[in-house]
Tab-separated table of C-alpha atoms in Angstrom:
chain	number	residue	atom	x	y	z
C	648	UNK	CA	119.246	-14.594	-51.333
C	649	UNK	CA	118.721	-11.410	-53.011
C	650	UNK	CA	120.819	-8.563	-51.739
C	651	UNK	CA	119.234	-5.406	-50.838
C	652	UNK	CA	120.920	-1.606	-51.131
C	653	UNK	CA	119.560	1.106	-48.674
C	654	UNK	CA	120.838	4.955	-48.143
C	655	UNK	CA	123.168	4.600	-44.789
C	656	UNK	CA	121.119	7.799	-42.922
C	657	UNK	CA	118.474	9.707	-43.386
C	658	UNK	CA	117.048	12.787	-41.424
C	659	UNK	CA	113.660	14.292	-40.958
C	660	UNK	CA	111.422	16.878	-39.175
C	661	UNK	CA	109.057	15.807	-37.260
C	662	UNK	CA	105.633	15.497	-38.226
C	663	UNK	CA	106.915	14.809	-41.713
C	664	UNK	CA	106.505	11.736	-43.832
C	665	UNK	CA	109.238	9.921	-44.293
C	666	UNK	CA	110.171	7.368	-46.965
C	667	UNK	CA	112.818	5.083	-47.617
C	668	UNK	CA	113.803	3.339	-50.590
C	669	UNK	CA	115.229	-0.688	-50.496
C	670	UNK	CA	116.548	-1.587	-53.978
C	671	UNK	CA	116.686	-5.343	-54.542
C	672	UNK	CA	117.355	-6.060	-58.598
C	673	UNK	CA	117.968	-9.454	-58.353
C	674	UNK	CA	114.398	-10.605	-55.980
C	675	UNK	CA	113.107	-14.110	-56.915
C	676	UNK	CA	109.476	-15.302	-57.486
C	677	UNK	CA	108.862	-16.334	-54.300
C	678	UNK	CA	110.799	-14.051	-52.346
C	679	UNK	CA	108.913	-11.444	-49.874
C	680	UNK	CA	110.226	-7.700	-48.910
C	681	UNK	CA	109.769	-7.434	-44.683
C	682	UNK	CA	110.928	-4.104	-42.708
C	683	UNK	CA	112.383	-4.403	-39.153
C	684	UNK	CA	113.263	-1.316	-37.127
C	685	UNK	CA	115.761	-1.355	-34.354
C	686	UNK	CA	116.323	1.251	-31.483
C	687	UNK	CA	119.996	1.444	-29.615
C	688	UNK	CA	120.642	-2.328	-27.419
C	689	UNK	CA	117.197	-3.952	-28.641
C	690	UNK	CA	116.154	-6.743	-31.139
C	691	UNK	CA	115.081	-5.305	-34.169
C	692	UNK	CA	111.406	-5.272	-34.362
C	693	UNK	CA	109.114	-6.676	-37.188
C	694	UNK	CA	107.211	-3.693	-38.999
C	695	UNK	CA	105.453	-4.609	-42.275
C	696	UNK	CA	105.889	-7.191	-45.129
C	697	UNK	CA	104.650	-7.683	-48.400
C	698	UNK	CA	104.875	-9.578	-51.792
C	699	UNK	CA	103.648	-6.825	-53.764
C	700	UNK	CA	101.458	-3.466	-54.453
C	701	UNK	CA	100.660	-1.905	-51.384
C	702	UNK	CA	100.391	-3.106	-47.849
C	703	UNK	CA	99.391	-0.917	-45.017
C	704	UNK	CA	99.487	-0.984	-41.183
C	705	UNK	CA	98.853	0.695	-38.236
C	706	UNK	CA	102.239	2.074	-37.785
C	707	UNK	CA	103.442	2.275	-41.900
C	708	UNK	CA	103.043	1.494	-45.295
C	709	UNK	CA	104.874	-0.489	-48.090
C	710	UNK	CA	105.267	0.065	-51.841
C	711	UNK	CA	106.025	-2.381	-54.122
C	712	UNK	CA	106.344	-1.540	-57.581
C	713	UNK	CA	105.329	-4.119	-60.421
C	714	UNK	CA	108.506	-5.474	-61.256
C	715	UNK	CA	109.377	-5.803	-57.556
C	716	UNK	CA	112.929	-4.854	-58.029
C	717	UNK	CA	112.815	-2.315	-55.265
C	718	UNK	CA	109.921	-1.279	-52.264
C	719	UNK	CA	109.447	1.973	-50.102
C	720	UNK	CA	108.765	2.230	-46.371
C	721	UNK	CA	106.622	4.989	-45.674
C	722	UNK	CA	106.728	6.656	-42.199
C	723	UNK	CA	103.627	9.161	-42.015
C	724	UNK	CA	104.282	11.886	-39.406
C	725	UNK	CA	107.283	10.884	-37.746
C	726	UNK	CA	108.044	11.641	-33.813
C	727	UNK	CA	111.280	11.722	-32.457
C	728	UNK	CA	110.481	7.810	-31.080
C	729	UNK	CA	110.798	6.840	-34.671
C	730	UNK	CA	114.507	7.503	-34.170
C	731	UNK	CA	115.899	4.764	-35.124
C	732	UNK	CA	117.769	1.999	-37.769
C	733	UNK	CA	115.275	0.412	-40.855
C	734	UNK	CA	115.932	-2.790	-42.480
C	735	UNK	CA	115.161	-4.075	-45.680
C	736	UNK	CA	115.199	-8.074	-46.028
C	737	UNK	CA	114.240	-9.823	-48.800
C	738	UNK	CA	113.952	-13.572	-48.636
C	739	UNK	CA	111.071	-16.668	-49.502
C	740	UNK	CA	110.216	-19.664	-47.699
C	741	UNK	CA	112.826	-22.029	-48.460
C	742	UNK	CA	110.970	-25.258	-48.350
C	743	UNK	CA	110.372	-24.582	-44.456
C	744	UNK	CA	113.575	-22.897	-43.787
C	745	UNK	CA	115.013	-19.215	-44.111
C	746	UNK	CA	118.208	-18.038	-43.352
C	747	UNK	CA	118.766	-14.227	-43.784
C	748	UNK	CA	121.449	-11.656	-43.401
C	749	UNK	CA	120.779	-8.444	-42.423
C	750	UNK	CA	122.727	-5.307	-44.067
C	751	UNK	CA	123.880	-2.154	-42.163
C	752	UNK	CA	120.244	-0.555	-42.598
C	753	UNK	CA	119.081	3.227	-43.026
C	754	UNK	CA	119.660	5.846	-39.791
C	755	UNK	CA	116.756	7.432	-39.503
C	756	UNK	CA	116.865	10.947	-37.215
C	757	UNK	CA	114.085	12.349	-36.349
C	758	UNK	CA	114.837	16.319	-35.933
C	759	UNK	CA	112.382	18.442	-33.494
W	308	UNK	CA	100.994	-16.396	-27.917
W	309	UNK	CA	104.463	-16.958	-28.403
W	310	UNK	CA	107.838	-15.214	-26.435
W	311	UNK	CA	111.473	-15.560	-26.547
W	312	UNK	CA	113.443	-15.151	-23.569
W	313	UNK	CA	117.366	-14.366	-23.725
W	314	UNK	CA	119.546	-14.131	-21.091
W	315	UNK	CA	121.584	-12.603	-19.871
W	316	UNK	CA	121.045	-8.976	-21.000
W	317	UNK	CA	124.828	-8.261	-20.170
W	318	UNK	CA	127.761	-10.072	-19.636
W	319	UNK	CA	131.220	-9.139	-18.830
W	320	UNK	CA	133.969	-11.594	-19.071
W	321	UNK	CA	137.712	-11.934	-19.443
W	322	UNK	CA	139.600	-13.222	-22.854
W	323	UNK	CA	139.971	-16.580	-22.534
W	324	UNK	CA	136.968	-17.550	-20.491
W	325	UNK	CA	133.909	-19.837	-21.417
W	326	UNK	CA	130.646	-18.320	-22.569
W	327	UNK	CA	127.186	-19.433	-22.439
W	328	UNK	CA	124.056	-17.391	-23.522
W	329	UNK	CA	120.778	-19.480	-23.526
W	330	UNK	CA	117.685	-18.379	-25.652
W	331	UNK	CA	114.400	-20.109	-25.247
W	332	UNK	CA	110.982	-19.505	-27.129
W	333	UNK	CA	107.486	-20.890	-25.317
W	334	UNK	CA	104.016	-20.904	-27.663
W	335	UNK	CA	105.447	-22.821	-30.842
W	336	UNK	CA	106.339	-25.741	-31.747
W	337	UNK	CA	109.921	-26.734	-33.904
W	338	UNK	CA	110.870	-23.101	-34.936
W	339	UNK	CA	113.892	-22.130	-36.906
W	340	UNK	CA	116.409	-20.402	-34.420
W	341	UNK	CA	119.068	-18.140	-35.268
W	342	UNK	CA	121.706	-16.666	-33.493
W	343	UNK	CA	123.109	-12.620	-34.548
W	344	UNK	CA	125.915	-10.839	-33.371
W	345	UNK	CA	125.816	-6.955	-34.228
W	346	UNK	CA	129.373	-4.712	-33.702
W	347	UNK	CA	128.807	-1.326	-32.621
W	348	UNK	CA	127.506	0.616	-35.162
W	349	UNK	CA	126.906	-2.471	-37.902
W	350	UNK	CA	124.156	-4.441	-39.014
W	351	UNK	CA	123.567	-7.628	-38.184
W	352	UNK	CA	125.273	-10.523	-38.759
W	353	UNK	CA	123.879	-14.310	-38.641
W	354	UNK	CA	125.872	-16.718	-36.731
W	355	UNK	CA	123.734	-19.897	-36.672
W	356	UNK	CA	120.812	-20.680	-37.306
W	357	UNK	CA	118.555	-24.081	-36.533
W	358	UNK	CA	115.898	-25.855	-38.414
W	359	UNK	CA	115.521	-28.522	-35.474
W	360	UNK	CA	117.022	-30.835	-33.065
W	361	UNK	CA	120.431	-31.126	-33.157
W	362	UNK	CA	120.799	-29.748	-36.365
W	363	UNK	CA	123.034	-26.421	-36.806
W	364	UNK	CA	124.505	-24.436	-39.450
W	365	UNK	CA	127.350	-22.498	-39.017
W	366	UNK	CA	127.710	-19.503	-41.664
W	367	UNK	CA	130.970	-17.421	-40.002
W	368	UNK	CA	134.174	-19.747	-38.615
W	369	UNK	CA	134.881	-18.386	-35.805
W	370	UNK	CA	135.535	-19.337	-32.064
W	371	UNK	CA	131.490	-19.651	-30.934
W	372	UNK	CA	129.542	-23.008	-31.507
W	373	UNK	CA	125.840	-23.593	-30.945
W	374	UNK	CA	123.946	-25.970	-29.916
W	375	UNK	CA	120.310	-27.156	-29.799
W	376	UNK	CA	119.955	-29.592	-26.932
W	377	UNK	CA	115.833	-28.782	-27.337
W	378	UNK	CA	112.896	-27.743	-29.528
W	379	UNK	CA	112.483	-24.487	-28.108
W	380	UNK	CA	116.076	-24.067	-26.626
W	381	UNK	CA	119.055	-22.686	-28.702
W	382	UNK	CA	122.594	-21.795	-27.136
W	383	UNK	CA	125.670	-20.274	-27.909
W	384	UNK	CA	128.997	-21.078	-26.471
W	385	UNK	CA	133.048	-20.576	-26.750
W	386	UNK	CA	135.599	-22.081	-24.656
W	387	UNK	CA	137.391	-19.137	-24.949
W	388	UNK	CA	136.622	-16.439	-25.614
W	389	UNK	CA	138.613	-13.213	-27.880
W	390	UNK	CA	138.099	-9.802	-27.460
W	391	UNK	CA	136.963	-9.455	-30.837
W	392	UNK	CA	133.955	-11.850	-29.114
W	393	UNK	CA	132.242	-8.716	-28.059
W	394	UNK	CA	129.136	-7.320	-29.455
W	395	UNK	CA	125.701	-7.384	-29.031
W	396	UNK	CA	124.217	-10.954	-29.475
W	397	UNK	CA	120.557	-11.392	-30.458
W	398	UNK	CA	118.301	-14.656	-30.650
W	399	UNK	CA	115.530	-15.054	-33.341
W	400	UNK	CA	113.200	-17.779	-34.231
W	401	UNK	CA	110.761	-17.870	-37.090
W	402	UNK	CA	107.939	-20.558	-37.996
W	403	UNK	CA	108.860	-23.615	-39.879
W	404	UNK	CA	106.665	-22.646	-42.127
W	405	UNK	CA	105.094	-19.617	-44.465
W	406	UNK	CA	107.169	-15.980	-45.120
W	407	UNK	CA	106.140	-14.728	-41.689
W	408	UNK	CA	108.827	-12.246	-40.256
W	409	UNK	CA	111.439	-13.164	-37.489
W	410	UNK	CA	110.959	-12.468	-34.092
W	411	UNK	CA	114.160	-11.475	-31.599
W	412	UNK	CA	114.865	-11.325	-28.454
W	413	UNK	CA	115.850	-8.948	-26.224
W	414	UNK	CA	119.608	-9.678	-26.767
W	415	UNK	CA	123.121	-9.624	-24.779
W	416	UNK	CA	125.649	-7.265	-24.684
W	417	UNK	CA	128.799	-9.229	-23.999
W	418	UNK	CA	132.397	-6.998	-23.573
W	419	UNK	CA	135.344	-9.391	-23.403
W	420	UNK	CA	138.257	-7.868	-20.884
């Protein structure tokens, strides 16, 4: 499984567009980047995911670069809800299985 | 469409007692189930996990087991627990199939006394 590096915090104004960086050198073929977010006592929730280029949604946006060795979250105009800890996982289908660690995430604060 | 239902949301119990946390998912058929525990303040960190029936894999020794009596049904025990038992304990499943993204449930915050 590749391992993934992520800044510990992060703060922001509100309203602002936020991005955050996942480095992953050592990503295989068939390996995809997904984003969860998790708020204080929840299950972290499922955001975006992508194998490469760009992939949008209604709530963010991903960048992958060509050689896939790192990908960017984007945030556009953050609220204080968006308070909250971002993980980066990278990981393939396993010939129908996946087992996946999570690290210690980016803190993002949202500052009125 | 499918859910996951874990339960209980809290739990409070002495060192030394037996635990049981039950996590079920409805709408799918033969998911992969995991079991996370998260410290305070720490990512998370995978327990168990399930490809089907009876089949487990344990990736921290430790004093919890799991077990997987059912498709859909995955839970996590000790016969006694430790105080450094507590934490927040999430259930996940995923589809047997494809790079689709895991889906948790609502979790347990267990404090050993």
């Amino acid at each position: 499984l590749a391992k993934t590096t992520q800044p510990i915090s992060m703060d922001s104004y509100e309203g602002q567009e936020v991005n955050i960086t996942c480095s992953h050198n050592n990503i295989a073929t068939n390996d995809y980047i997904t984003w969860y977010q998790q708020f204080p006592s929840q299950g972290p929730r499922f955001i975006i995911q992508g194998y490469k280029t760009k992939v949008t949604n209604e709530v963010a946006s991903l960048f992958i670069p060509a050689d896939r060795k790192s990908s960017t979250l984007s945030l556009p105009r953050v609220s204080l809800s968006d308070t909250a800890v971002y993980y980066c996982l990278v990981g393939g289908d396993s010939g129908g299985y996946q087992k996946v660690t999570f690290g210690t995430g980016t803190k993002l604060q949202v500052i009125p | 469409s499918q859910t996951i239902h874990q339960w209980p949301a809290t739990l409070v119990q002495p060192v030394g007692s037996p635990l049981s946390l039950e996590c079920t998912v409805e709408g799918t058929s033969n998911p992969n189930l995991y079991w996370y525990r998260q410290a305070a303040g720490r990512g998370l960190q995978l327990l168990f996990y399930s490809v089907g029936i009876g089949q487990i894999s344990s990736e921290v020794p430790q004093n919890l087991s799991a077990s997987r009596p059912q498709d859909r049904q995955f839970i996590l025990s000790s016969k006694k627990l430790l105080l450094s038992d507590s934490g927040f304990y999430l259930c996940a499943w995923r589809p047997d199939w494809g790079s689709y993204g895991y889906t948790f449930g609502s979790g347990t915050r267990l404090t050993v006394v």
